[in-house]
mmCIF file with all atom_site columns, C-alpha atoms in Angstrom:
data_model
loop_
_atom_site.group_PDB
_atom_site.id
_atom_site.type_symbol
_atom_site.label_atom_id
_atom_site.label_alt_id
_atom_site.label_comp_id
_atom_site.label_asym_id
_atom_site.label_entity_id
_atom_site.label_seq_id
_atom_site.pdbx_PDB_ins_code
_atom_site.Cartn_x
_atom_site.Cartn_y
_atom_site.Cartn_z
_atom_site.occupancy
_atom_site.B_iso_or_equiv
_atom_site.pdbx_formal_charge
_atom_site.auth_seq_id
_atom_site.auth_comp_id
_atom_site.auth_asym_id
_atom_site.auth_atom_id
_atom_site.pdbx_PDB_model_num
ATOM 1   C CA . GLY O 1 1   ? 40.744  22.368  24.641  1.00 0.00 ? 15  GLY O CA 1
ATOM 2   C CA . SER O 1 2   ? 37.243  23.604  26.314  1.00 0.00 ? 16  SER O CA 1
ATOM 3   C CA . CYS O 1 3   ? 37.439  26.615  23.312  1.00 0.00 ? 17  CYS O CA 1
ATOM 4   C CA . ALA O 1 4   ? 36.707  23.585  20.790  1.00 0.00 ? 18  ALA O CA 1
ATOM 5   C CA . ALA O 1 5   ? 34.055  21.540  23.030  1.00 0.00 ? 19  ALA O CA 1
ATOM 6   C CA . VAL O 1 6   ? 32.251  24.751  22.928  1.00 0.00 ? 20  VAL O CA 1
ATOM 7   C CA . LEU O 1 7   ? 32.349  25.510  19.369  1.00 0.00 ? 21  LEU O CA 1
ATOM 8   C CA . ALA O 1 8   ? 31.385  21.908  18.794  1.00 0.00 ? 22  ALA O CA 1
ATOM 9   C CA . ALA O 1 9   ? 28.363  22.214  21.077  1.00 0.00 ? 23  ALA O CA 1
ATOM 10  C CA . GLY O 1 10  ? 27.544  25.596  19.220  1.00 0.00 ? 24  GLY O CA 1
ATOM 11  C CA . CYS O 1 11  ? 27.517  23.662  15.928  1.00 0.00 ? 25  CYS O CA 1
ATOM 12  C CA . ALA O 1 12  ? 25.236  20.978  17.030  1.00 0.00 ? 26  ALA O CA 1
ATOM 13  C CA . SER O 1 13  ? 21.479  20.558  15.981  1.00 0.00 ? 27  SER O CA 1
ATOM 14  C CA . PRO O 1 14  ? 18.617  20.746  18.213  1.00 0.00 ? 28  PRO O CA 1
ATOM 15  C CA . PRO O 1 15  ? 17.262  17.357  19.131  1.00 0.00 ? 29  PRO O CA 1
ATOM 16  C CA . ALA O 1 16  ? 14.403  16.498  16.612  1.00 0.00 ? 30  ALA O CA 1
ATOM 17  C CA . PRO O 1 17  ? 10.990  16.886  18.536  1.00 0.00 ? 31  PRO O CA 1
ATOM 18  C CA . PRO O 1 18  ? 9.051   13.678  18.990  1.00 0.00 ? 32  PRO O CA 1
ATOM 19  C CA . PRO O 1 19  ? 6.388   12.312  16.384  1.00 0.00 ? 33  PRO O CA 1
ATOM 20  C CA . PRO O 1 20  ? 2.781   12.907  17.086  1.00 0.00 ? 34  PRO O CA 1
ATOM 21  C CA . PRO O 1 21  ? 1.237   9.709   17.985  1.00 0.00 ? 35  PRO O CA 1
ATOM 22  C CA . SER O 1 22  ? 0.018   7.523   15.852  1.00 0.00 ? 36  SER O CA 1
ATOM 23  C CA . PRO O 1 23  ? -3.974  7.507   15.507  1.00 0.00 ? 37  PRO O CA 1
ATOM 24  C CA . ALA O 1 24  ? -5.578  4.563   17.071  1.00 0.00 ? 38  ALA O CA 1
ATOM 25  C CA . VAL O 1 25  ? -7.402  2.590   14.149  1.00 0.00 ? 39  VAL O CA 1
ATOM 26  C CA . THR O 1 26  ? -9.491  -0.216  14.801  1.00 0.00 ? 40  THR O CA 1
ATOM 27  C CA . ALA O 1 27  ? -11.617 -2.722  12.056  1.00 0.00 ? 41  ALA O CA 1
ATOM 28  C CA . SER O 1 28  ? -15.379 -2.020  11.719  1.00 0.00 ? 42  SER O CA 1
ATOM 29  C CA . ALA O 1 29  ? -15.306 -5.677  10.478  1.00 0.00 ? 43  ALA O CA 1
ATOM 30  C CA . GLU O 1 30  ? -12.861 -8.574  9.993   1.00 0.00 ? 44  GLU O CA 1
ATOM 31  C CA . THR O 1 31  ? -13.072 -11.659 7.721   1.00 0.00 ? 45  THR O CA 1
ATOM 32  C CA . ASP O 1 32  ? -13.620 -15.066 8.763   1.00 0.00 ? 46  ASP O CA 1
ATOM 33  C CA . PRO O 1 33  ? -9.903  -16.775 9.396   1.00 0.00 ? 47  PRO O CA 1
ATOM 34  C CA . VAL O 1 34  ? -8.596  -18.966 6.564   1.00 0.00 ? 48  VAL O CA 1
ATOM 35  C CA . ALA O 1 35  ? -8.604  -22.550 6.754   1.00 0.00 ? 49  ALA O CA 1
ATOM 36  C CA . SER O 1 36  ? -4.866  -23.211 6.371   1.00 0.00 ? 50  SER O CA 1
ATOM 37  C CA . LEU O 1 37  ? -2.332  -22.408 9.273   1.00 0.00 ? 51  LEU O CA 1
ATOM 38  C CA . GLU O 1 38  ? 0.605   -19.846 9.642   1.00 0.00 ? 52  GLU O CA 1
ATOM 39  C CA . ASP O 1 39  ? 1.352   -17.535 6.791   1.00 0.00 ? 53  ASP O CA 1
ATOM 40  C CA . ALA O 1 40  ? -1.498  -18.147 4.712   1.00 0.00 ? 54  ALA O CA 1
ATOM 41  C CA . ALA O 1 41  ? -4.233  -15.171 4.214   1.00 0.00 ? 55  ALA O CA 1
ATOM 42  C CA . ASP O 1 42  ? -2.823  -12.527 2.146   1.00 0.00 ? 56  ASP O CA 1
ATOM 43  C CA . ASP O 1 43  ? -3.412  -9.995  -0.650  1.00 0.00 ? 57  ASP O CA 1
ATOM 44  C CA . PRO O 1 44  ? -7.329  -8.912  -0.813  1.00 0.00 ? 58  PRO O CA 1
ATOM 45  C CA . ALA O 1 45  ? -9.042  -7.391  -3.870  1.00 0.00 ? 59  ALA O CA 1
ATOM 46  C CA . ILE O 1 46  ? -12.441 -5.806  -3.695  1.00 0.00 ? 60  ILE O CA 1
ATOM 47  C CA . TRP O 1 47  ? -15.453 -6.502  -6.671  1.00 0.00 ? 61  TRP O CA 1
ATOM 48  C CA . VAL O 1 48  ? -17.952 -3.601  -6.494  1.00 0.00 ? 62  VAL O CA 1
ATOM 49  C CA . HIS O 1 49  ? -21.373 -5.008  -7.125  1.00 0.00 ? 63  HIS O CA 1
ATOM 50  C CA . PRO O 1 50  ? -22.490 -3.291  -11.010 1.00 0.00 ? 64  PRO O CA 1
ATOM 51  C CA . ASP O 1 51  ? -26.149 -2.420  -9.099  1.00 0.00 ? 65  ASP O CA 1
ATOM 52  C CA . ASP O 1 52  ? -25.713 -2.360  -5.018  1.00 0.00 ? 66  ASP O CA 1
ATOM 53  C CA . PRO O 1 53  ? -22.328 -1.259  -3.378  1.00 0.00 ? 67  PRO O CA 1
ATOM 54  C CA . ALA O 1 54  ? -23.291 -3.097  -0.452  1.00 0.00 ? 68  ALA O CA 1
ATOM 55  C CA . LEU O 1 55  ? -23.392 -6.644  -2.458  1.00 0.00 ? 69  LEU O CA 1
ATOM 56  C CA . SER O 1 56  ? -19.603 -5.914  -3.173  1.00 0.00 ? 70  SER O CA 1
ATOM 57  C CA . LEU O 1 57  ? -17.165 -8.491  -2.390  1.00 0.00 ? 71  LEU O CA 1
ATOM 58  C CA . ILE O 1 58  ? -13.657 -8.981  -1.047  1.00 0.00 ? 72  ILE O CA 1
ATOM 59  C CA . LEU O 1 59  ? -11.683 -11.946 -3.192  1.00 0.00 ? 73  LEU O CA 1
ATOM 60  C CA . GLY O 1 60  ? -8.362  -12.785 -0.760  1.00 0.00 ? 74  GLY O CA 1
ATOM 61  C CA . THR O 1 61  ? -5.916  -15.950 -1.081  1.00 0.00 ? 75  THR O CA 1
ATOM 62  C CA . ASP O 1 62  ? -5.045  -18.288 1.238   1.00 0.00 ? 76  ASP O CA 1
ATOM 63  C CA . LYS O 1 63  ? -1.698  -19.072 0.099   1.00 0.00 ? 77  LYS O CA 1
ATOM 64  C CA . GLN O 1 64  ? -1.934  -22.567 1.098   1.00 0.00 ? 78  GLN O CA 1
ATOM 65  C CA . ALA O 1 65  ? -5.061  -23.704 -0.604  1.00 0.00 ? 79  ALA O CA 1
ATOM 66  C CA . GLY O 1 66  ? -6.962  -21.508 -3.100  1.00 0.00 ? 80  GLY O CA 1
ATOM 67  C CA . LEU O 1 67  ? -9.108  -18.169 -3.320  1.00 0.00 ? 81  LEU O CA 1
ATOM 68  C CA . ASN O 1 68  ? -11.742 -17.055 -0.547  1.00 0.00 ? 82  ASN O CA 1
ATOM 69  C CA . VAL O 1 69  ? -14.852 -15.094 -1.216  1.00 0.00 ? 83  VAL O CA 1
ATOM 70  C CA . TYR O 1 70  ? -16.119 -12.989 1.435   1.00 0.00 ? 84  TYR O CA 1
ATOM 71  C CA . ARG O 1 71  ? -19.029 -10.334 1.812   1.00 0.00 ? 85  ARG O CA 1
ATOM 72  C CA . LEU O 1 72  ? -18.275 -6.981  3.048   1.00 0.00 ? 86  LEU O CA 1
ATOM 73  C CA . ASP O 1 73  ? -19.337 -8.411  6.553   1.00 0.00 ? 87  ASP O CA 1
ATOM 74  C CA . GLY O 1 74  ? -16.509 -10.407 6.457   1.00 0.00 ? 88  GLY O CA 1
ATOM 75  C CA . LYS O 1 75  ? -18.367 -13.664 6.441   1.00 0.00 ? 89  LYS O CA 1
ATOM 76  C CA . LEU O 1 76  ? -17.172 -16.565 3.828   1.00 0.00 ? 90  LEU O CA 1
ATOM 77  C CA . VAL O 1 77  ? -19.162 -17.173 0.594   1.00 0.00 ? 91  VAL O CA 1
ATOM 78  C CA . SER O 1 78  ? -17.323 -19.435 -1.591  1.00 0.00 ? 92  SER O CA 1
ATOM 79  C CA . PHE O 1 79  ? -13.673 -21.106 -1.278  1.00 0.00 ? 93  PHE O CA 1
ATOM 80  C CA . LEU O 1 80  ? -12.081 -22.289 -4.665  1.00 0.00 ? 94  LEU O CA 1
ATOM 81  C CA . PRO O 1 81  ? -9.613  -24.611 -4.153  1.00 0.00 ? 95  PRO O CA 1
ATOM 82  C CA . SER O 1 82  ? -7.189  -23.321 -6.664  1.00 0.00 ? 96  SER O CA 1
ATOM 83  C CA . GLY O 1 83  ? -3.856  -24.372 -5.245  1.00 0.00 ? 97  GLY O CA 1
ATOM 84  C CA . GLN O 1 84  ? -1.136  -21.981 -3.533  1.00 0.00 ? 98  GLN O CA 1
ATOM 85  C CA . VAL O 1 85  ? -2.049  -18.497 -5.036  1.00 0.00 ? 99  VAL O CA 1
ATOM 86  C CA . ASN O 1 86  ? -0.532  -15.695 -3.396  1.00 0.00 ? 100 ASN O CA 1
ATOM 87  C CA . ASN O 1 87  ? -1.506  -12.367 -4.944  1.00 0.00 ? 101 ASN O CA 1
ATOM 88  C CA . VAL O 1 88  ? -5.104  -11.682 -6.312  1.00 0.00 ? 102 VAL O CA 1
ATOM 89  C CA . ASP O 1 89  ? -6.281  -8.343  -8.317  1.00 0.00 ? 103 ASP O CA 1
ATOM 90  C CA . LEU O 1 90  ? -9.285  -7.923  -10.825 1.00 0.00 ? 104 LEU O CA 1
ATOM 91  C CA . ARG O 1 91  ? -10.702 -5.891  -13.392 1.00 0.00 ? 105 ARG O CA 1
ATOM 92  C CA . GLN O 1 92  ? -14.126 -5.057  -14.000 1.00 0.00 ? 106 GLN O CA 1
ATOM 93  C CA . GLN O 1 93  ? -15.790 -4.771  -17.555 1.00 0.00 ? 107 GLN O CA 1
ATOM 94  C CA . VAL O 1 94  ? -13.005 -5.957  -19.358 1.00 0.00 ? 108 VAL O CA 1
ATOM 95  C CA . SER O 1 95  ? -13.087 -7.809  -22.834 1.00 0.00 ? 109 SER O CA 1
ATOM 96  C CA . PHE O 1 96  ? -10.538 -10.568 -24.048 1.00 0.00 ? 110 PHE O CA 1
ATOM 97  C CA . GLY O 1 97  ? -10.946 -13.191 -26.178 1.00 0.00 ? 111 GLY O CA 1
ATOM 98  C CA . GLY O 1 98  ? -14.383 -13.089 -26.869 1.00 0.00 ? 112 GLY O CA 1
ATOM 99  C CA . PHE O 1 99  ? -15.295 -12.899 -23.063 1.00 0.00 ? 113 PHE O CA 1
ATOM 100 C CA . ALA O 1 100 ? -16.437 -9.473  -21.990 1.00 0.00 ? 114 ALA O CA 1
ATOM 101 C CA . GLY O 1 101 ? -17.109 -8.901  -17.973 1.00 0.00 ? 115 GLY O CA 1
ATOM 102 C CA . ASP O 1 102 ? -15.261 -8.847  -14.526 1.00 0.00 ? 116 ASP O CA 1
ATOM 103 C CA . ILE O 1 103 ? -12.085 -10.930 -14.088 1.00 0.00 ? 117 ILE O CA 1
ATOM 104 C CA . ALA O 1 104 ? -9.738  -12.065 -11.658 1.00 0.00 ? 118 ALA O CA 1
ATOM 105 C CA . ALA O 1 105 ? -6.623  -13.437 -11.510 1.00 0.00 ? 119 ALA O CA 1
ATOM 106 C CA . ALA O 1 106 ? -3.789  -14.786 -9.287  1.00 0.00 ? 120 ALA O CA 1
ATOM 107 C CA . SER O 1 107 ? -0.408  -15.816 -9.265  1.00 0.00 ? 121 SER O CA 1
ATOM 108 C CA . ASN O 1 108 ? -0.100  -19.407 -8.271  1.00 0.00 ? 122 ASN O CA 1
ATOM 109 C CA . ARG O 1 109 ? 2.765   -21.408 -6.772  1.00 0.00 ? 123 ARG O CA 1
ATOM 110 C CA . SER O 1 110 ? 1.123   -24.812 -7.134  1.00 0.00 ? 124 SER O CA 1
ATOM 111 C CA . ASP O 1 111 ? 1.703   -25.049 -10.947 1.00 0.00 ? 125 ASP O CA 1
ATOM 112 C CA . ASN O 1 112 ? 3.529   -21.832 -11.451 1.00 0.00 ? 126 ASN O CA 1
ATOM 113 C CA . SER O 1 113 ? 0.944   -20.441 -13.578 1.00 0.00 ? 127 SER O CA 1
ATOM 114 C CA . VAL O 1 114 ? -1.769  -17.215 -13.688 1.00 0.00 ? 128 VAL O CA 1
ATOM 115 C CA . THR O 1 115 ? -5.126  -18.732 -12.229 1.00 0.00 ? 129 THR O CA 1
ATOM 116 C CA . LEU O 1 116 ? -8.155  -16.735 -14.216 1.00 0.00 ? 130 LEU O CA 1
ATOM 117 C CA . TYR O 1 117 ? -11.958 -16.302 -12.753 1.00 0.00 ? 131 TYR O CA 1
ATOM 118 C CA . THR O 1 118 ? -14.885 -15.018 -13.385 1.00 0.00 ? 132 THR O CA 1
ATOM 119 C CA . ILE O 1 119 ? -17.183 -12.751 -11.873 1.00 0.00 ? 133 ILE O CA 1
ATOM 120 C CA . ALA O 1 120 ? -20.681 -12.799 -12.386 1.00 0.00 ? 134 ALA O CA 1
ATOM 121 C CA . PRO O 1 121 ? -22.598 -9.953  -11.902 1.00 0.00 ? 135 PRO O CA 1
ATOM 122 C CA . ASP O 1 122 ? -24.495 -11.511 -9.154  1.00 0.00 ? 136 ASP O CA 1
ATOM 123 C CA . GLY O 1 123 ? -21.071 -11.750 -7.728  1.00 0.00 ? 137 GLY O CA 1
ATOM 124 C CA . ALA O 1 124 ? -20.632 -15.585 -8.474  1.00 0.00 ? 138 ALA O CA 1
ATOM 125 C CA . VAL O 1 125 ? -16.765 -16.294 -8.789  1.00 0.00 ? 139 VAL O CA 1
ATOM 126 C CA . ALA O 1 126 ? -15.720 -19.689 -10.828 1.00 0.00 ? 140 ALA O CA 1
ATOM 127 C CA . GLU O 1 127 ? -12.694 -20.646 -11.921 1.00 0.00 ? 141 GLU O CA 1
ATOM 128 C CA . ALA O 1 128 ? -12.352 -20.449 -15.663 1.00 0.00 ? 142 ALA O CA 1
ATOM 129 C CA . GLY O 1 129 ? -8.631  -21.291 -16.711 1.00 0.00 ? 143 GLY O CA 1
ATOM 130 C CA . ARG O 1 130 ? -4.780  -20.758 -16.051 1.00 0.00 ? 144 ARG O CA 1
ATOM 131 C CA . PHE O 1 131 ? -1.712  -20.054 -18.094 1.00 0.00 ? 145 PHE O CA 1
ATOM 132 C CA . ALA O 1 132 ? 1.741   -20.879 -17.626 1.00 0.00 ? 146 ALA O CA 1
ATOM 133 C CA . SER O 1 133 ? 4.360   -18.435 -16.051 1.00 0.00 ? 147 SER O CA 1
ATOM 134 C CA . ALA O 1 134 ? 7.843   -18.290 -17.300 1.00 0.00 ? 148 ALA O CA 1
ATOM 135 C CA . ILE O 1 135 ? 8.430   -17.218 -14.065 1.00 0.00 ? 149 ILE O CA 1
ATOM 136 C CA . VAL O 1 136 ? 9.351   -20.313 -11.330 1.00 0.00 ? 150 VAL O CA 1
ATOM 137 C CA . GLU O 1 137 ? 7.111   -19.404 -8.050  1.00 0.00 ? 151 GLU O CA 1
ATOM 138 C CA . PRO O 1 138 ? 4.960   -16.485 -9.120  1.00 0.00 ? 152 PRO O CA 1
ATOM 139 C CA . TYR O 1 139 ? 4.849   -14.521 -6.244  1.00 0.00 ? 153 TYR O CA 1
ATOM 140 C CA . GLY O 1 140 ? 3.728   -10.585 -6.742  1.00 0.00 ? 154 GLY O CA 1
ATOM 141 C CA . PHE O 1 141 ? 0.677   -9.999  -9.348  1.00 0.00 ? 155 PHE O CA 1
ATOM 142 C CA . CYS O 1 142 ? -1.630  -7.178  -10.779 1.00 0.00 ? 156 CYS O CA 1
ATOM 143 C CA . LEU O 1 143 ? -3.663  -6.695  -13.801 1.00 0.00 ? 157 LEU O CA 1
ATOM 144 C CA . GLY O 1 144 ? -3.732  -3.724  -15.651 1.00 0.00 ? 158 GLY O CA 1
ATOM 145 C CA . LEU O 1 145 ? -4.698  -2.591  -19.524 1.00 0.00 ? 159 LEU O CA 1
ATOM 146 C CA . PRO O 1 146 ? -2.041  -0.301  -20.559 1.00 0.00 ? 160 PRO O CA 1
ATOM 147 C CA . GLY O 1 147 ? -2.952  0.491   -24.378 1.00 0.00 ? 161 GLY O CA 1
ATOM 148 C CA . GLY O 1 148 ? -6.350  -1.399  -23.466 1.00 0.00 ? 162 GLY O CA 1
ATOM 149 C CA . VAL O 1 149 ? -5.067  -4.560  -23.449 1.00 0.00 ? 163 VAL O CA 1
ATOM 150 C CA . LEU O 1 150 ? -5.937  -6.997  -20.341 1.00 0.00 ? 164 LEU O CA 1
ATOM 151 C CA . THR O 1 151 ? -2.207  -7.545  -19.032 1.00 0.00 ? 165 THR O CA 1
ATOM 152 C CA . ALA O 1 152 ? -1.251  -9.610  -16.048 1.00 0.00 ? 166 ALA O CA 1
ATOM 153 C CA . PHE O 1 153 ? 2.111   -8.530  -14.624 1.00 0.00 ? 167 PHE O CA 1
ATOM 154 C CA . VAL O 1 154 ? 3.914   -11.149 -12.339 1.00 0.00 ? 168 VAL O CA 1
ATOM 155 C CA . THR O 1 155 ? 7.032   -10.641 -9.864  1.00 0.00 ? 169 THR O CA 1
ATOM 156 C CA . HIS O 1 156 ? 9.276   -12.996 -8.655  1.00 0.00 ? 170 HIS O CA 1
ATOM 157 C CA . LYS O 1 157 ? 10.943  -12.285 -5.186  1.00 0.00 ? 171 LYS O CA 1
ATOM 158 C CA . THR O 1 158 ? 14.189  -11.505 -7.024  1.00 0.00 ? 172 THR O CA 1
ATOM 159 C CA . GLY O 1 159 ? 12.479  -8.313  -8.884  1.00 0.00 ? 173 GLY O CA 1
ATOM 160 C CA . GLU O 1 160 ? 11.948  -9.955  -11.981 1.00 0.00 ? 174 GLU O CA 1
ATOM 161 C CA . VAL O 1 161 ? 8.914   -8.814  -13.433 1.00 0.00 ? 175 VAL O CA 1
ATOM 162 C CA . VAL O 1 162 ? 7.017   -10.263 -16.618 1.00 0.00 ? 176 VAL O CA 1
ATOM 163 C CA . ALA O 1 163 ? 4.201   -8.780  -18.716 1.00 0.00 ? 177 ALA O CA 1
ATOM 164 C CA . TYR O 1 164 ? 1.612   -11.037 -20.421 1.00 0.00 ? 178 TYR O CA 1
ATOM 165 C CA . ALA O 1 165 ? -1.174  -9.920  -22.672 1.00 0.00 ? 179 ALA O CA 1
ATOM 166 C CA . LEU O 1 166 ? -4.037  -11.931 -22.279 1.00 0.00 ? 180 LEU O CA 1
ATOM 167 C CA . LEU O 1 167 ? -5.710  -13.796 -25.284 1.00 0.00 ? 181 LEU O CA 1
ATOM 168 C CA . ASP O 1 168 ? -8.289  -16.049 -23.895 1.00 0.00 ? 182 ASP O CA 1
ATOM 169 C CA . PHE O 1 169 ? -8.656  -18.010 -20.260 1.00 0.00 ? 183 PHE O CA 1
ATOM 170 C CA . SER O 1 170 ? -5.771  -20.317 -21.139 1.00 0.00 ? 184 SER O CA 1
ATOM 171 C CA . THR O 1 171 ? -3.295  -18.148 -23.817 1.00 0.00 ? 185 THR O CA 1
ATOM 172 C CA . ALA O 1 172 ? -1.422  -15.452 -22.775 1.00 0.00 ? 186 ALA O CA 1
ATOM 173 C CA . ARG O 1 173 ? 1.213   -13.371 -24.918 1.00 0.00 ? 187 ARG O CA 1
ATOM 174 C CA . GLU O 1 174 ? 4.760   -12.415 -23.211 1.00 0.00 ? 188 GLU O CA 1
ATOM 175 C CA . THR O 1 175 ? 5.081   -8.547  -23.815 1.00 0.00 ? 189 THR O CA 1
ATOM 176 C CA . ALA O 1 176 ? 7.904   -7.282  -21.490 1.00 0.00 ? 190 ALA O CA 1
ATOM 177 C CA . ARG O 1 177 ? 10.238  -8.814  -18.896 1.00 0.00 ? 191 ARG O CA 1
ATOM 178 C CA . ILE O 1 178 ? 12.557  -6.774  -16.393 1.00 0.00 ? 192 ILE O CA 1
ATOM 179 C CA . LYS O 1 179 ? 15.213  -8.387  -14.622 1.00 0.00 ? 193 LYS O CA 1
#
């Protein structure tokens, strides 16, 4: 019996060394709080000013109320009451449906849509339109340019993804669906 214990102990791996300590990271700036309570602040996107990076902006969703626009020092510049927008993304210097410029978009659970915004060269953000999402309660969201086509990718908490080619500020064509 004791011989088996010695053999088994000889096969055991030595204990793993402890992981190195994680570095402490502190924020150099923080955005003003969102107006809504509980789990409301979500998903930022950074717009880079075309001439002066110091004038760049942070777009962040208030999942209960709309889109917040902040300066880089975290101060709120504007609020767009677009509804229950969840995730936001943006693309700069894009063209679609007669528009050329910078655009942001967000999944919107208020009306199962994607809300589109324009971003002017001076940083002014304005809601420009919406198109319906085939996904009820759209959550995850991003914009891309596959093949040079401005495309919105909308996800659901089940993992379903729908891709839409943007035709204009109120029309999009479903181009792919993954379940």
